[in-house]
Short mmCIF file of C-alpha atoms in Angstrom, two decimals:
data_model
loop_
_atom_site.label_atom_id
_atom_site.label_comp_id
_atom_site.label_asym_id
_atom_site.label_seq_id
_atom_site.Cartn_x
_atom_site.Cartn_y
_atom_site.Cartn_z
CA MET A 1 77.68 4.40 12.54
CA ALA A 2 77.26 7.51 14.38
CA ASN A 3 77.97 10.71 12.10
CA THR A 4 81.61 10.32 12.62
CA THR A 5 83.19 12.92 14.07
CA PRO A 6 83.58 16.27 13.67
CA THR A 7 81.50 16.99 11.87
CA HIS A 8 77.79 17.12 11.97
CA PRO A 9 76.13 16.17 15.00
CA THR A 10 72.70 16.82 13.72
CA VAL A 11 72.76 13.72 11.65
CA THR A 12 72.91 11.86 14.75
CA PRO A 13 69.34 10.81 15.24
CA PRO A 14 67.52 12.57 18.03
CA ALA A 15 67.09 11.24 21.44
CA PRO A 16 63.83 12.81 22.37
CA ALA A 17 62.70 12.78 26.12
CA GLY A 18 59.70 13.01 28.09
CA SER A 19 55.93 12.51 27.14
CA ALA A 20 54.31 13.97 24.04
CA ALA A 21 53.10 17.60 24.75
CA ALA A 22 49.60 17.99 25.52
CA GLY A 23 47.41 18.06 22.38
CA SER A 24 50.08 16.84 20.08
CA ALA A 25 49.06 13.98 17.76
CA PRO A 26 50.93 10.56 18.10
CA ALA A 27 52.84 9.48 15.23
CA GLY A 28 51.34 11.66 12.58
CA SER A 29 47.77 10.53 13.19
CA ALA A 30 46.25 14.16 13.55
CA ALA A 31 48.50 15.05 10.63
CA ARG A 32 46.73 12.36 8.37
CA GLY A 33 43.40 13.36 9.04
CA SER A 34 44.46 17.15 8.45
CA GLY A 35 45.98 16.46 5.14
CA ARG A 36 49.50 17.06 6.43
CA PRO A 37 52.14 14.47 6.22
CA ALA A 38 52.86 11.82 8.92
CA ALA A 39 55.60 13.03 11.21
CA PRO A 40 57.87 9.95 11.10
CA ARG A 41 57.87 10.01 7.24
CA VAL A 42 58.82 13.68 7.30
CA LEU A 43 61.47 13.45 9.96
CA LEU A 44 63.18 10.10 7.82
CA LEU A 45 63.02 12.46 4.63
CA ALA A 46 64.82 15.32 6.51
CA GLN A 47 67.28 12.79 7.93
CA LEU A 48 68.03 11.62 4.36
CA SER A 49 68.52 15.04 3.24
CA ASN A 50 71.13 15.95 5.90
CA ALA A 51 73.04 12.76 5.66
CA VAL A 52 73.51 12.67 1.74
CA GLY A 53 75.31 16.03 2.15
CA ASP A 54 77.17 14.96 5.28
CA GLY A 55 78.53 11.93 3.72
CA ALA A 56 80.06 13.87 0.98
CA TYR A 57 81.29 16.21 3.17
CA TYR A 58 83.05 14.03 5.52
CA VAL A 59 85.36 12.27 2.58
CA THR A 60 86.18 15.73 1.12
CA SER A 61 86.41 18.56 3.75
CA ALA A 62 89.89 17.60 4.94
CA LEU A 63 91.42 18.18 1.51
CA TYR A 64 89.06 20.75 0.48
CA PHE A 65 90.15 23.17 3.69
CA THR A 66 93.89 22.20 3.42
CA GLY A 67 94.26 22.00 -0.66
CA VAL A 68 91.78 24.50 -1.57
CA VAL A 69 91.63 26.76 1.34
CA GLY A 70 95.17 26.36 2.18
CA LEU A 71 95.04 25.89 5.85
CA SER A 72 97.42 23.67 7.76
CA ALA A 73 96.15 20.16 9.00
CA ALA A 74 96.80 21.56 12.46
CA GLN A 75 94.58 24.57 11.81
CA VAL A 76 91.83 22.68 10.63
CA GLY A 77 92.11 20.42 13.52
CA ALA A 78 92.36 22.95 16.27
CA GLY A 79 89.61 25.30 14.56
CA LEU A 80 87.17 22.25 14.53
CA ALA A 81 88.36 21.51 18.31
CA VAL A 82 87.22 24.88 19.39
CA ALA A 83 84.04 24.88 17.25
CA TRP A 84 82.91 22.02 18.69
CA ALA A 85 83.94 22.78 22.26
CA VAL A 86 81.80 26.28 21.74
CA GLY A 87 79.05 24.07 20.06
CA SER A 88 78.63 21.48 23.40
CA LEU A 89 77.89 24.68 25.26
CA ALA A 90 75.05 25.72 22.88
CA GLY A 91 72.93 22.68 23.17
CA VAL A 92 71.16 23.74 26.65
CA PRO A 93 70.33 27.30 25.80
CA LEU A 94 69.08 26.47 22.05
CA GLY A 95 67.15 23.92 23.50
CA THR A 96 65.55 25.67 26.11
CA LEU A 97 64.67 28.13 23.23
CA ALA A 98 62.74 25.14 21.59
CA ASP A 99 60.98 24.34 24.71
CA ARG A 100 60.12 28.00 25.01
CA ARG A 101 59.18 29.11 21.62
CA GLY A 102 58.03 25.86 20.03
CA PRO A 103 60.50 23.37 18.55
CA ARG A 104 59.55 23.39 14.87
CA GLY A 105 60.08 26.92 14.40
CA VAL A 106 63.38 26.59 16.11
CA CYS A 107 64.21 23.42 14.06
CA VAL A 108 63.65 25.28 10.74
CA LEU A 109 65.45 28.59 11.80
CA LEU A 110 68.60 26.53 12.98
CA ALA A 111 68.69 24.24 9.87
CA LEU A 112 68.79 27.51 7.94
CA VAL A 113 71.56 28.98 10.22
CA THR A 114 73.35 25.67 9.54
CA ALA A 115 73.09 25.68 5.83
CA ALA A 116 74.27 29.38 5.86
CA ALA A 117 77.48 28.23 7.80
CA VAL A 118 78.08 25.41 5.33
CA ALA A 119 77.97 27.97 2.52
CA ALA A 120 80.36 30.19 4.15
CA PHE A 121 82.71 27.65 4.02
CA LEU A 122 82.54 28.31 0.07
CA VAL A 123 84.26 31.70 0.53
CA VAL A 124 86.36 31.26 3.47
CA ASP A 125 90.16 32.27 2.91
CA SER A 126 91.64 32.40 5.98
CA PHE A 127 91.82 30.63 9.51
CA PRO A 128 89.84 33.32 11.46
CA ALA A 129 86.88 33.22 8.92
CA PHE A 130 87.13 29.48 8.88
CA LEU A 131 87.12 29.42 12.62
CA ALA A 132 83.82 31.53 12.56
CA ALA A 133 81.95 29.64 10.32
CA ALA A 134 82.86 26.45 12.02
CA THR A 135 81.79 27.80 15.37
CA VAL A 136 78.44 29.19 13.92
CA PHE A 137 78.14 25.92 12.20
CA ALA A 138 78.70 23.81 15.37
CA CYS A 139 76.57 25.89 17.79
CA ALA A 140 73.71 25.48 15.29
CA GLN A 141 74.05 21.75 14.79
CA SER A 142 73.84 21.30 18.49
CA GLY A 143 70.60 23.36 18.90
CA LEU A 144 69.23 21.70 16.05
CA ALA A 145 69.71 18.36 17.31
CA ALA A 146 67.94 19.18 20.40
CA ALA A 147 65.08 21.04 18.97
CA ARG A 148 64.56 18.11 16.66
CA GLN A 149 64.40 15.78 19.58
CA ALA A 150 61.82 18.06 20.97
CA LEU A 151 59.96 18.12 17.74
CA LEU A 152 59.97 14.50 17.65
CA ALA A 153 58.91 13.81 21.13
CA GLY A 154 55.93 16.01 20.53
CA LEU A 155 54.62 14.60 17.48
CA VAL A 156 55.61 10.77 17.91
CA ALA A 157 53.61 8.71 20.47
CA PRO A 158 55.93 7.65 23.52
CA ALA A 159 55.41 3.82 22.52
CA ASP A 160 56.61 4.42 18.92
CA ARG A 161 59.58 6.66 19.67
CA THR A 162 62.66 4.19 19.91
CA ALA A 163 61.22 2.54 16.75
CA VAL A 164 61.28 5.79 14.91
CA LEU A 165 64.65 6.54 16.27
CA ALA A 166 65.93 3.27 14.98
CA ARG A 167 64.75 3.70 11.71
CA LEU A 168 66.32 7.59 11.55
CA GLN A 169 69.41 5.79 12.42
CA ALA A 170 69.37 3.25 9.60
CA VAL A 171 68.24 5.93 6.87
CA LEU A 172 71.31 8.05 8.43
CA ASN A 173 73.78 5.33 7.62
CA ALA A 174 72.21 4.74 4.16
CA GLY A 175 72.53 8.42 3.40
CA LEU A 176 75.87 8.80 4.61
CA ALA A 177 77.00 5.99 2.17
CA VAL A 178 75.30 7.66 -0.71
CA GLY A 179 76.87 10.87 0.18
CA ALA A 180 80.44 9.24 0.71
CA ALA A 181 80.05 7.58 -2.84
CA LEU A 182 79.22 11.29 -4.36
CA GLY A 183 82.38 12.69 -2.30
CA GLY A 184 84.49 10.14 -3.85
CA LEU A 185 83.54 11.41 -7.34
CA ALA A 186 84.73 14.90 -6.13
CA LEU A 187 87.90 13.24 -4.74
CA HIS A 188 88.40 11.71 -8.19
CA ALA A 189 88.01 15.05 -9.96
CA ASP A 190 90.15 16.78 -7.46
CA THR A 191 89.17 20.22 -8.66
CA ARG A 192 88.17 23.36 -6.67
CA GLY A 193 84.82 23.05 -8.54
CA ALA A 194 84.27 19.48 -7.34
CA TYR A 195 84.60 20.53 -3.66
CA LEU A 196 82.56 23.63 -3.96
CA ALA A 197 79.56 21.50 -5.38
CA VAL A 198 79.90 19.00 -2.55
CA LEU A 199 79.66 22.05 0.00
CA ALA A 200 76.76 23.33 -1.84
CA LEU A 201 75.01 19.91 -1.81
CA ASP A 202 75.40 19.93 1.79
CA ALA A 203 74.05 23.43 2.28
CA ALA A 204 71.16 22.59 -0.05
CA GLY A 205 70.26 19.27 2.05
CA PHE A 206 70.03 21.25 5.35
CA VAL A 207 67.75 24.03 3.63
CA LEU A 208 65.52 20.69 2.14
CA GLY A 209 65.64 19.18 5.38
CA GLY A 210 64.38 22.65 7.13
CA ALA A 211 61.74 23.08 4.71
CA LEU A 212 60.31 19.46 5.35
CA LEU A 213 60.30 20.07 9.09
CA ALA A 214 58.19 23.16 8.49
CA ARG A 215 55.53 21.09 6.99
CA LEU A 216 54.79 19.12 10.40
CA PRO A 217 52.28 20.31 12.93
CA ALA A 218 53.72 22.44 15.54
CA PRO A 219 53.91 20.96 19.11
CA PRO A 220 52.98 23.31 21.56
CA ALA A 221 55.72 25.28 23.51
CA ALA A 222 55.96 24.55 27.35
CA PRO A 223 53.70 26.49 29.28
CA ALA A 224 55.06 30.09 30.25
CA THR A 225 54.79 29.44 33.65
CA ALA A 226 57.48 31.49 36.05
CA ALA A 227 58.89 28.20 37.18
CA VAL A 228 59.45 27.25 33.27
CA ARG A 229 60.90 30.59 32.54
CA ALA A 230 63.45 30.36 35.51
CA SER A 231 64.65 26.91 34.56
CA GLY A 232 67.05 27.49 31.70
CA THR A 233 69.74 25.64 33.57
CA ALA A 234 67.44 23.21 35.27
CA VAL A 235 69.19 20.10 33.90
CA LEU A 236 72.56 21.28 35.70
CA ARG A 237 70.95 20.92 38.99
CA ASP A 238 69.56 17.57 38.19
CA ARG A 239 72.46 15.23 39.68
CA PRO A 240 71.20 11.74 38.55
CA TYR A 241 70.64 13.09 35.16
CA VAL A 242 74.01 14.65 34.69
CA VAL A 243 75.76 11.49 35.77
CA LEU A 244 73.73 9.48 33.42
CA ALA A 245 74.98 12.29 30.58
CA LEU A 246 78.48 11.71 31.54
CA LEU A 247 78.30 7.89 31.58
CA ASN A 248 76.69 7.75 27.98
CA ALA A 249 79.58 10.46 26.77
CA LEU A 250 81.96 7.98 28.10
CA MET A 251 80.19 5.37 26.31
CA LEU A 252 80.41 7.49 23.22
CA LEU A 253 84.14 7.10 23.20
CA ARG A 254 83.26 4.29 20.58
CA MET A 255 82.86 6.72 17.75
CA PRO A 256 86.69 7.99 17.54
CA VAL A 257 87.83 4.39 18.18
CA LEU A 258 86.19 3.39 15.09
CA SER A 259 86.70 6.55 12.97
CA LEU A 260 90.35 7.72 14.09
CA ALA A 261 92.20 5.27 16.50
CA LEU A 262 91.13 1.93 14.53
CA PRO A 263 92.40 2.85 11.33
CA LEU A 264 96.05 4.31 13.24
CA TRP A 265 95.93 1.00 14.95
CA ILE A 266 95.65 -1.25 11.76
CA VAL A 267 98.29 0.64 9.82
CA GLN A 268 100.86 0.84 12.83
CA ARG A 269 100.05 -1.99 14.86
CA THR A 270 98.91 -5.11 12.66
CA ALA A 271 99.87 -6.69 9.37
CA ALA A 272 96.46 -6.33 8.02
CA PRO A 273 96.35 -4.57 4.57
CA GLY A 274 95.38 -0.78 4.42
CA TRP A 275 92.25 -1.68 2.80
CA THR A 276 90.83 -3.10 5.75
CA VAL A 277 90.00 0.19 7.38
CA SER A 278 87.52 0.89 4.40
CA ALA A 279 86.03 -2.54 4.66
CA LEU A 280 85.40 -2.04 8.22
CA PHE A 281 83.89 1.23 7.72
CA VAL A 282 81.46 -0.32 4.96
CA LEU A 283 80.74 -3.25 7.39
CA ASN A 284 79.67 -0.83 10.09
CA THR A 285 77.51 1.32 8.09
CA ALA A 286 75.75 -1.61 6.34
CA ALA A 287 75.02 -3.40 9.61
CA VAL A 288 73.36 -0.37 11.08
CA THR A 289 71.33 0.11 7.89
CA ALA A 290 70.24 -3.34 8.21
CA PHE A 291 69.75 -4.35 11.73
CA GLN A 292 69.44 -0.99 13.94
CA VAL A 293 65.69 -1.37 13.73
CA ARG A 294 65.74 -5.07 14.74
CA ALA A 295 68.28 -4.07 17.73
CA ALA A 296 66.09 -1.95 19.02
CA ARG A 297 62.80 -3.74 19.28
CA SER A 298 63.44 -5.26 22.80
CA VAL A 299 63.92 -1.66 24.03
CA THR A 300 60.55 -0.60 25.20
CA ASP A 301 61.28 1.00 28.91
CA LEU A 302 63.72 2.17 31.46
CA GLY A 303 64.67 -1.67 32.65
CA SER A 304 65.13 -2.78 28.95
CA ALA A 305 67.15 0.35 27.99
CA SER A 306 69.40 -0.07 31.05
CA ALA A 307 69.82 -3.79 30.08
CA ALA A 308 70.60 -2.80 26.38
CA VAL A 309 73.43 -0.60 27.71
CA ARG A 310 74.76 -2.77 30.24
CA GLY A 311 75.07 -5.57 27.72
CA ALA A 312 76.60 -3.14 25.06
CA GLY A 313 79.46 -2.10 27.54
CA ALA A 314 80.31 -5.77 28.06
CA VAL A 315 80.27 -6.47 24.27
CA MET A 316 82.52 -3.31 23.85
CA CYS A 317 84.69 -4.72 26.40
CA ALA A 318 85.13 -7.82 24.32
CA SER A 319 85.65 -6.03 21.09
CA CYS A 320 88.45 -3.90 22.70
CA ALA A 321 89.87 -7.22 23.72
CA VAL A 322 89.61 -8.92 20.28
CA PHE A 323 91.34 -5.75 18.56
CA ALA A 324 94.06 -5.87 21.29
CA VAL A 325 95.05 -9.65 20.07
CA THR A 326 95.44 -8.02 16.33
CA ALA A 327 99.05 -6.74 17.57
CA LEU A 328 100.27 -10.33 18.54
CA PRO A 329 103.70 -11.24 16.87
CA GLY A 330 103.52 -13.75 13.99
CA LEU A 331 99.87 -12.68 13.40
CA GLY A 332 99.86 -12.40 9.59
CA ALA A 333 97.63 -10.59 7.17
CA THR A 334 95.03 -12.88 6.86
CA ALA A 335 94.39 -13.70 10.44
CA ALA A 336 94.87 -10.39 11.52
CA THR A 337 92.01 -9.16 8.70
CA ALA A 338 89.71 -12.07 10.34
CA VAL A 339 90.21 -10.95 13.81
CA LEU A 340 89.63 -7.33 12.95
CA VAL A 341 86.51 -8.38 11.34
CA VAL A 342 85.41 -10.28 14.75
CA GLY A 343 86.10 -7.27 16.55
CA ALA A 344 84.39 -4.83 13.98
CA VAL A 345 81.13 -7.33 14.22
CA LEU A 346 81.26 -7.07 18.25
CA HIS A 347 81.78 -3.40 18.19
CA VAL A 348 78.79 -2.62 15.65
CA THR A 349 76.60 -4.66 17.80
CA ALA A 350 77.46 -2.78 20.98
CA GLU A 351 76.90 0.32 18.97
CA MET A 352 73.31 -0.56 17.91
CA ARG A 353 72.43 -1.97 21.76
CA HIS A 354 73.97 1.42 23.11
CA SER A 355 72.11 3.58 20.69
CA ALA A 356 68.67 2.14 21.37
CA GLY A 357 69.24 2.29 25.08
CA SER A 358 70.61 5.86 25.32
CA TRP A 359 67.49 7.00 23.23
CA GLN A 360 64.98 5.50 25.83
CA LEU A 361 66.84 6.65 28.94
CA GLY A 362 66.97 10.15 27.33
CA LEU A 363 63.42 9.72 26.46
CA GLY A 364 62.01 8.38 29.51
CA LEU A 365 63.91 10.69 31.94
CA ALA A 366 63.81 14.34 30.83
CA PRO A 367 60.78 16.52 32.08
CA ALA A 368 58.04 16.79 29.46
CA ASP A 369 58.16 20.77 29.65
CA ARG A 370 62.02 20.76 29.28
CA ILE A 371 62.71 18.26 26.48
CA GLY A 372 65.21 20.35 24.31
CA GLN A 373 67.09 21.69 27.47
CA TYR A 374 67.43 18.25 28.79
CA GLN A 375 68.08 16.66 25.36
CA GLY A 376 70.58 19.63 24.67
CA PHE A 377 72.74 18.65 27.71
CA PHE A 378 72.42 14.79 26.89
CA GLY A 379 73.41 15.19 23.43
CA ALA A 380 76.32 17.26 24.44
CA GLY A 381 78.23 14.01 24.85
CA VAL A 382 78.62 13.60 21.00
CA PRO A 383 80.37 16.72 20.38
CA VAL A 384 82.47 16.40 23.61
CA ALA A 385 83.28 12.49 22.55
CA ARG A 386 84.45 14.12 19.07
CA THR A 387 86.54 16.85 20.80
CA LEU A 388 88.22 14.80 23.28
CA GLY A 389 87.93 11.35 22.20
CA PRO A 390 90.60 11.52 19.92
CA LEU A 391 93.10 12.69 22.33
CA VAL A 392 92.15 9.87 24.63
CA VAL A 393 91.74 7.04 22.52
CA THR A 394 94.97 7.84 20.44
CA ALA A 395 96.99 8.45 23.50
CA LEU A 396 95.60 5.20 25.28
CA LEU A 397 95.53 2.90 22.29
CA ILE A 398 98.39 4.00 19.95
CA GLY A 399 100.71 5.29 22.73
CA VAL A 400 100.04 2.40 25.31
CA GLY A 401 99.22 -0.65 23.06
CA PRO A 402 97.25 -3.54 23.76
CA ALA A 403 97.36 -2.57 27.43
CA GLY A 404 95.41 0.24 26.23
CA TRP A 405 92.60 -1.52 24.54
CA LEU A 406 92.11 -3.91 27.72
CA LEU A 407 91.86 -0.33 29.96
CA LEU A 408 89.40 0.98 27.44
CA GLY A 409 87.48 -1.91 27.42
CA ALA A 410 87.04 -2.21 31.16
CA ALA A 411 86.04 1.49 31.04
CA PHE A 412 83.12 0.62 28.55
CA ALA A 413 82.06 -2.24 30.85
CA LEU A 414 82.00 -0.29 33.87
CA ALA A 415 80.11 2.54 32.35
CA GLY A 416 77.64 0.29 30.88
CA ALA A 417 77.22 -1.45 34.47
CA ALA A 418 76.69 1.82 36.13
CA THR A 419 74.14 2.97 33.84
CA GLY A 420 71.34 0.81 35.36
CA PRO A 421 71.81 2.10 38.88
CA VAL A 422 72.03 5.67 37.84
CA ALA A 423 68.62 5.23 35.55
CA ARG A 424 67.03 3.91 38.77
CA TRP A 425 68.38 6.80 40.83
CA ALA A 426 66.96 9.37 38.36
CA ALA A 427 63.75 7.87 38.13
CA ARG A 428 63.36 7.85 41.88
CA THR A 429 63.74 11.68 41.76
CA ARG A 430 61.12 12.26 38.96
CA PRO A 431 58.03 13.96 40.27
CA ALA A 432 54.96 11.45 40.86
CA GLY A 433 53.25 11.16 37.21
CA ALA A 434 56.41 12.72 35.24
#
């Protein structure tokens, strides 16, 4: 399951782009020769250190900010929306910084800034302080995601990147599950000290992650040519890539569907018991942990990536149609639960295929000297989906009902189908040999 919103986009596995930087070692081979750790293993450990803290944070943050800090639910929601809206704009400039200064150092810096922002949550006592800390956190997370993508692209051979990303996604979900269990202990204790311990754990996870990334070899920064120095917003002028990123953001509406809309739907519109919400979350997390690597094996180039996203759109459409069925009158609790499980299996299948396809597309269509910038823009789809997605899906699904599910499913199918032609358009506009 994508690091379900709002939240920590960093733990979303990087989607690096472009070719490995000149002179960098493929998949940690040079690292082994020099006595330094292999890049994929270190990236996996850094991902795990972030994910455990994030999982604990996810299940406790709302109660901490409302019950301990004293903010209202509306203040927390508005503050996070503003923070992630600002954060979605930070990916491109911070990704450009990683291109120009080198991604490893920028990764370490932004990991420490993220840790400091989480630590600031320990002492916030007002809405302005919460908003400031959340905004710093969101900006650092967006930049860190882009810089980590550039770092991975510089250290892992092109043929291995999608497989490494699949492993990162699997580790992410395993770490979230462990963290959620630790967060459950804090919820059971329900004390200020327990909530503060969760925040301290999350901050420590980012410090550890930064320390692990610092052990990696440093890929070279992009050549300091006049063209590169003047290209801080080049991605915004790359029309096919912009359209591709918008289609990807639309596909990412699957995240608030699972984390927000479906729980509300189950409680308000179906006869299924409330525990079904938790069961479907566990099903999703376990499936991604177990099968994401396998789901990504067939995605090896732009053609297979486009096919994966197209298929994901069609399966998401089927999933939405199945969820719509659960509102049929006369459908009892057992039958509704069984139908929800079928829909959830289709949903997670589409999620894994979309993830693999989008990683490969982002990797293959970004210029090698602007990986951070391009992936900062491509990755902005995550905070955008998390900021605007809840408004869209709740209005469409809870407000409209079963017809809303069908409309959303059609949007997924169209976005998936359009991805292939747009990817081919983008490929035609790349310079020869890029």
